[in-house]
Amino acid sequence: MPEVWLPPRMQAHCGGNQQVVVPGTTVRQVINNLEREYPGSRDLLMDVEEDDLLPGLAVVVDGETSLLGLLERVQENSEVHFLPAIGGG
């Protein structure tokens, strides 16, 4: 199953875990299964009304930043990282 690395703001919500293992073959399925395991986690990753990742949040699958977002394919042994944008100036 894919290994999901959680952003710091989600870790407390997910039992203090930095990473969790959840099934899924797309980023959307991974998020839905993460929601089943840790209710409320979807709201920390997705804008459900827009059916998209939250603004300022990137998903990286196996070291590659996804351009497909929720539709990105995930393999059985994939690493999935949800990374908040870094602001500055």
N, CA and C atoms as an extended XYZ file, in Angstrom:
267
Properties=species:S:1:pos:R:3:atomname:S:1:resname:S:1:resid:I:1 pbc="F F F"
N         0.835       -1.183        0.000 N   MET     1
C         0.000        0.000        0.000 CA  MET     1
C         0.880        1.247        0.000 C   MET     1
N         0.404        2.322       -0.614 N   PRO     2
C         1.185        3.562       -0.646 CA  PRO     2
C         1.466        4.093        0.760 C   PRO     2
N         2.651        4.661        0.910 N   GLU     3
C         3.044        5.300        2.157 CA  GLU     3
C         2.809        6.800        1.997 C   GLU     3
N         2.015        7.360        2.899 N   VAL     4
C         1.638        8.762        2.819 CA  VAL     4
C         2.378        9.536        3.903 C   VAL     4
N         3.149       10.544        3.493 N   TRP     5
C         3.855       11.426        4.411 CA  TRP     5
C         2.973       12.638        4.648 C   TRP     5
N         2.702       12.914        5.911 N   LEU     6
C         1.741       13.943        6.283 CA  LEU     6
C         2.433       15.263        6.604 C   LEU     6
N         1.811       16.388        6.180 N   PRO     7
C         2.374       17.683        6.565 CA  PRO     7
C         2.241       17.867        8.081 C   PRO     7
N         3.110       18.666        8.681 N   PRO     8
C         3.102       18.830       10.137 CA  PRO     8
C         1.740       19.181       10.727 C   PRO     8
N         0.952       20.008       10.062 N   ARG     9
C        -0.343       20.406       10.621 CA  ARG     9
C        -1.336       19.250       10.674 C   ARG     9
N        -1.077       18.172        9.939 N   MET    10
C        -1.960       16.998        9.947 CA  MET    10
C        -1.520       15.935       10.940 C   MET    10
N        -0.283       15.975       11.361 N   GLN    11
C         0.265       14.886       12.163 CA  GLN    11
C        -0.471       14.701       13.483 C   GLN    11
N        -0.788       15.781       14.159 N   ALA    12
C        -1.516       15.663       15.424 CA  ALA    12
C        -2.902       15.081       15.191 C   ALA    12
N        -3.506       15.430       14.071 N   HIS    13
C        -4.838       14.930       13.726 CA  HIS    13
C        -4.812       13.428       13.409 C   HIS    13
N        -3.659       12.950       12.984 N   CYS    14
C        -3.522       11.549       12.565 CA  CYS    14
C        -2.689       10.749       13.569 C   CYS    14
N        -2.963       10.949       14.828 N   GLY    15
C        -2.312       10.168       15.876 CA  GLY    15
C        -0.845       10.469       16.082 C   GLY    15
N        -0.379       11.638       15.618 N   GLY    16
C         1.022       12.008       15.775 CA  GLY    16
C         1.941       11.372       14.753 C   GLY    16
N         1.378       10.631       13.802 N   ASN    17
C         2.183        9.945       12.784 CA  ASN    17
C         2.737       10.912       11.747 C   ASN    17
N         4.001       10.718       11.357 N   GLN    18
C         4.582       11.458       10.240 CA  GLN    18
C         4.178       10.819        8.921 C   GLN    18
N         3.999        9.515        8.945 N   GLN    19
C         3.547        8.810        7.744 CA  GLN    19
C         2.598        7.695        8.137 C   GLN    19
N         1.722        7.381        7.212 N   VAL    20
C         0.761        6.304        7.394 CA  VAL    20
C         0.690        5.515        6.089 C   VAL    20
N         0.180        4.319        6.170 N   VAL    21
C         0.014        3.477        4.987 CA  VAL    21
C        -1.482        3.308        4.762 C   VAL    21
N        -1.944        3.708        3.572 N   VAL    22
C        -3.355        3.571        3.220 CA  VAL    22
C        -3.465        3.084        1.780 C   VAL    22
N        -4.513        2.313        1.465 N   PRO    23
C        -4.678        1.824        0.099 CA  PRO    23
C        -5.146        2.926       -0.834 C   PRO    23
N        -4.942        2.713       -2.121 N   GLY    24
C        -5.443        3.618       -3.145 CA  GLY    24
C        -4.599        3.523       -4.396 C   GLY    24
N        -5.237        3.757       -5.537 N   THR    25
C        -4.520        3.742       -6.811 CA  THR    25
C        -4.466        5.126       -7.450 C   THR    25
N        -5.139        6.106       -6.823 N   THR    26
C        -5.036        7.508       -7.230 CA  THR    26
C        -4.908        8.340       -5.953 C   THR    26
N        -4.475        9.571       -6.114 N   VAL    27
C        -4.384       10.466       -4.956 CA  VAL    27
C        -5.761       10.633       -4.324 C   VAL    27
N        -6.812       10.726       -5.129 N   ARG    28
C        -8.173       10.867       -4.596 CA  ARG    28
C        -8.536        9.671       -3.709 C   ARG    28
N        -8.238        8.460       -4.162 N   GLN    29
C        -8.541        7.267       -3.363 CA  GLN    29
C        -7.726        7.248       -2.076 C   GLN    29
N        -6.478        7.661       -2.157 N   VAL    30
C        -5.636        7.715       -0.964 CA  VAL    30
C        -6.253        8.674        0.056 C   VAL    30
N        -6.686        9.850       -0.396 N   ILE    31
C        -7.299       10.823        0.514 CA  ILE    31
C        -8.596       10.263        1.092 C   ILE    31
N        -9.415        9.622        0.258 N   ASN    32
C       -10.671        9.046        0.758 CA  ASN    32
C       -10.410        7.960        1.803 C   ASN    32
N        -9.401        7.137        1.591 N   ASN    33
C        -9.068        6.090        2.560 CA  ASN    33
C        -8.422        6.679        3.813 C   ASN    33
N        -7.668        7.749        3.655 N   LEU    34
C        -7.128        8.456        4.806 CA  LEU    34
C        -8.270        9.024        5.653 C   LEU    34
N        -9.306        9.525        5.003 N   GLU    35
C       -10.492       10.048        5.693 CA  GLU    35
C       -11.192        8.951        6.493 C   GLU    35
N       -11.257        7.738        5.946 N   ARG    36
C       -11.879        6.630        6.675 CA  ARG    36
C       -11.103        6.284        7.944 C   ARG    36
N        -9.784        6.337        7.830 N   GLU    37
C        -8.916        5.997        8.965 CA  GLU    37
C        -8.855        7.134        9.993 C   GLU    37
N        -8.817        8.369        9.498 N   TYR    38
C        -8.696        9.554       10.350 CA  TYR    38
C        -9.747       10.573        9.918 C   TYR    38
N       -10.987       10.426       10.408 N   PRO    39
C       -12.073       11.327        9.999 CA  PRO    39
C       -11.693       12.801       10.177 C   PRO    39
N       -12.014       13.574        9.160 N   GLY    40
C       -11.702       15.001        9.154 CA  GLY    40
C       -10.423       15.335        8.416 C   GLY    40
N        -9.630       14.320        8.079 N   SER    41
C        -8.358       14.596        7.404 CA  SER    41
C        -8.563       15.109        5.979 C   SER    41
N        -9.642       14.708        5.325 N   ARG    42
C        -9.913       15.172        3.958 CA  ARG    42
C        -9.992       16.701        3.927 C   ARG    42
N       -10.621       17.285        4.949 N   ASP    43
C       -10.782       18.742        4.985 CA  ASP    43
C        -9.450       19.471        5.121 C   ASP    43
N        -8.418       18.790        5.583 N   LEU    44
C        -7.097       19.399        5.699 CA  LEU    44
C        -6.308       19.318        4.397 C   LEU    44
N        -6.828       18.555        3.433 N   LEU    45
C        -6.133       18.365        2.154 CA  LEU    45
C        -6.918       18.853        0.941 C   LEU    45
N        -8.240       18.809        1.037 N   MET    46
C        -9.079       19.070       -0.138 CA  MET    46
C       -10.107       20.150        0.119 C   MET    46
N       -10.438       20.869       -0.948 N   ASP    47
C       -11.621       21.720       -0.981 CA  ASP    47
C       -12.684       20.867       -1.655 C   ASP    47
N       -13.587       20.305       -0.861 N   VAL    48
C       -14.558       19.347       -1.381 CA  VAL    48
C       -15.489       20.004       -2.395 C   VAL    48
N       -15.879       21.260       -2.153 N   GLU    49
C       -16.767       21.964       -3.088 CA  GLU    49
C       -16.099       22.156       -4.444 C   GLU    49
N       -14.812       22.468       -4.443 N   GLU    50
C       -14.068       22.648       -5.689 CA  GLU    50
C       -13.573       21.322       -6.261 C   GLU    50
N       -13.648       20.251       -5.461 N   ASP    51
C       -13.159       18.936       -5.840 CA  ASP    51
C       -11.700       19.009       -6.304 C   ASP    51
N       -10.891       19.632       -5.453 N   ASP    52
C        -9.479       19.814       -5.778 CA  ASP    52
C        -8.686       19.910       -4.472 C   ASP    52
N        -7.374       19.793       -4.601 N   LEU    53
C        -6.519       20.012       -3.448 CA  LEU    53
C        -6.673       21.451       -2.978 C   LEU    53
N        -6.422       21.684       -1.696 N   LEU    54
C        -6.477       23.039       -1.174 CA  LEU    54
C        -5.451       23.913       -1.887 C   LEU    54
N        -5.778       25.183       -2.095 N   PRO    55
C        -4.793       26.095       -2.685 CA  PRO    55
C        -3.532       26.120       -1.819 C   PRO    55
N        -2.389       26.146       -2.461 N   GLY    56
C        -1.134       26.192       -1.728 CA  GLY    56
C        -0.637       24.843       -1.257 C   GLY    56
N        -1.303       23.771       -1.672 N   LEU    57
C        -0.887       22.424       -1.292 CA  LEU    57
C        -0.496       21.653       -2.550 C   LEU    57
N         0.681       21.066       -2.514 N   ALA    58
C         1.144       20.253       -3.641 CA  ALA    58
C         1.182       18.798       -3.216 C   ALA    58
N         1.003       17.909       -4.188 N   VAL    59
C         1.160       16.489       -3.922 CA  VAL    59
C         2.333       15.992       -4.760 C   VAL    59
N         3.214       15.250       -4.095 N   VAL    60
C         4.400       14.703       -4.738 CA  VAL    60
C         4.302       13.189       -4.638 C   VAL    60
N         4.337       12.527       -5.790 N   VAL    61
C         4.252       11.064       -5.834 CA  VAL    61
C         5.571       10.534       -6.380 C   VAL    61
N         6.221        9.728       -5.579 N   ASP    62
C         7.505        9.124       -5.956 CA  ASP    62
C         8.517       10.163       -6.432 C   ASP    62
N         8.567       11.298       -5.721 N   GLY    63
C         9.562       12.323       -6.007 CA  GLY    63
C         9.199       13.292       -7.114 C   GLY    63
N         8.047       13.121       -7.737 N   GLU    64
C         7.626       13.991       -8.830 CA  GLU    64
C         6.395       14.795       -8.414 C   GLU    64
N         6.489       16.119       -8.515 N   THR    65
C         5.333       16.957       -8.212 CA  THR    65
C         4.249       16.689       -9.242 C   THR    65
N         3.058       16.390       -8.760 N   SER    66
C         1.959       16.015       -9.639 CA  SER    66
C         1.325       17.231      -10.291 C   SER    66
N         1.099       17.129      -11.575 N   LEU    67
C         0.325       18.129      -12.302 CA  LEU    67
C        -1.133       17.698      -12.401 C   LEU    67
N        -1.406       16.430      -12.097 N   LEU    68
C        -2.759       15.888      -12.209 CA  LEU    68
C        -3.546       15.971      -10.908 C   LEU    68
N        -2.883       16.305       -9.810 N   GLY    69
C        -3.577       16.446       -8.531 CA  GLY    69
C        -4.258       15.164       -8.100 C   GLY    69
N        -5.571       15.234       -7.878 N   LEU    70
C        -6.335       14.095       -7.370 CA  LEU    70
C        -6.354       12.911       -8.331 C   LEU    70
N        -6.109       13.163       -9.601 N   LEU    71
C        -6.158       12.097      -10.608 CA  LEU    71
C        -4.837       11.351      -10.767 C   LEU    71
N        -3.797       11.836      -10.097 N   GLU    72
C        -2.478       11.211      -10.232 CA  GLU    72
C        -2.527        9.750       -9.797 C   GLU    72
N        -1.956        8.876      -10.605 N   ARG    73
C        -1.905        7.446      -10.291 CA  ARG    73
C        -0.879        7.193       -9.194 C   ARG    73
N        -1.190        6.226       -8.349 N   VAL    74
C        -0.337        5.834       -7.238 CA  VAL    74
C        -0.138        4.325       -7.326 C   VAL    74
N         1.109        3.911       -7.174 N   GLN    75
C         1.429        2.483       -7.225 CA  GLN    75
C         1.393        1.883       -5.822 C   GLN    75
N         1.401        0.567       -5.763 N   GLU    76
C         1.363       -0.161       -4.497 CA  GLU    76
C         2.506        0.244       -3.564 C   GLU    76
N         3.670        0.557       -4.119 N   ASN    77
C         4.841        0.888       -3.302 CA  ASN    77
C         5.210        2.373       -3.375 C   ASN    77
N         4.261        3.222       -3.767 N   SER    78
C         4.532        4.653       -3.920 CA  SER    78
C         4.680        5.363       -2.584 C   SER    78
N         5.432        6.466       -2.629 N   GLU    79
C         5.478        7.424       -1.534 CA  GLU    79
C         4.696        8.640       -1.985 C   GLU    79
N         3.764        9.080       -1.149 N   VAL    80
C         2.932       10.242       -1.452 CA  VAL    80
C         3.191       11.287       -0.368 C   VAL    80
N         3.583       12.484       -0.800 N   HIS    81
C         3.840       13.580        0.132 CA  HIS    81
C         2.871       14.719       -0.179 C   HIS    81
N         2.259       15.258        0.866 N   PHE    82
C         1.439       16.453        0.735 CA  PHE    82
C         2.260       17.593        1.327 C   PHE    82
N         2.621       18.558        0.471 N   LEU    83
C         3.529       19.628        0.894 CA  LEU    83
C         2.847       20.994        0.789 C   LEU    83
N         2.837       21.740        1.891 N   PRO    84
C         2.303       23.093        1.828 CA  PRO    84
C         3.276       24.009        1.093 C   PRO    84
N         2.721       25.000        0.417 N   ALA    85
C         3.562       25.972       -0.268 CA  ALA    85
C         4.370       26.745        0.754 C   ALA    85
N         5.562       27.130        0.357 N   ILE    86
C         6.428       27.904        1.231 CA  ILE    86
C         6.377       29.342        0.736 C   ILE    86
N         5.921       30.219        1.597 N   GLY    87
C         5.839       31.631        1.229 CA  GLY    87
C         7.108       32.364        1.610 C   GLY    87
N         7.254       33.503        1.045 N   GLY    88
C         8.418       34.317        1.372 CA  GLY    88
C         8.474       35.511        0.458 C   GLY    88
N         9.488       36.248        0.633 N   GLY    89
C         9.612       37.396       -0.255 CA  GLY    89
C        10.599       38.388        0.227 C   GLY    89
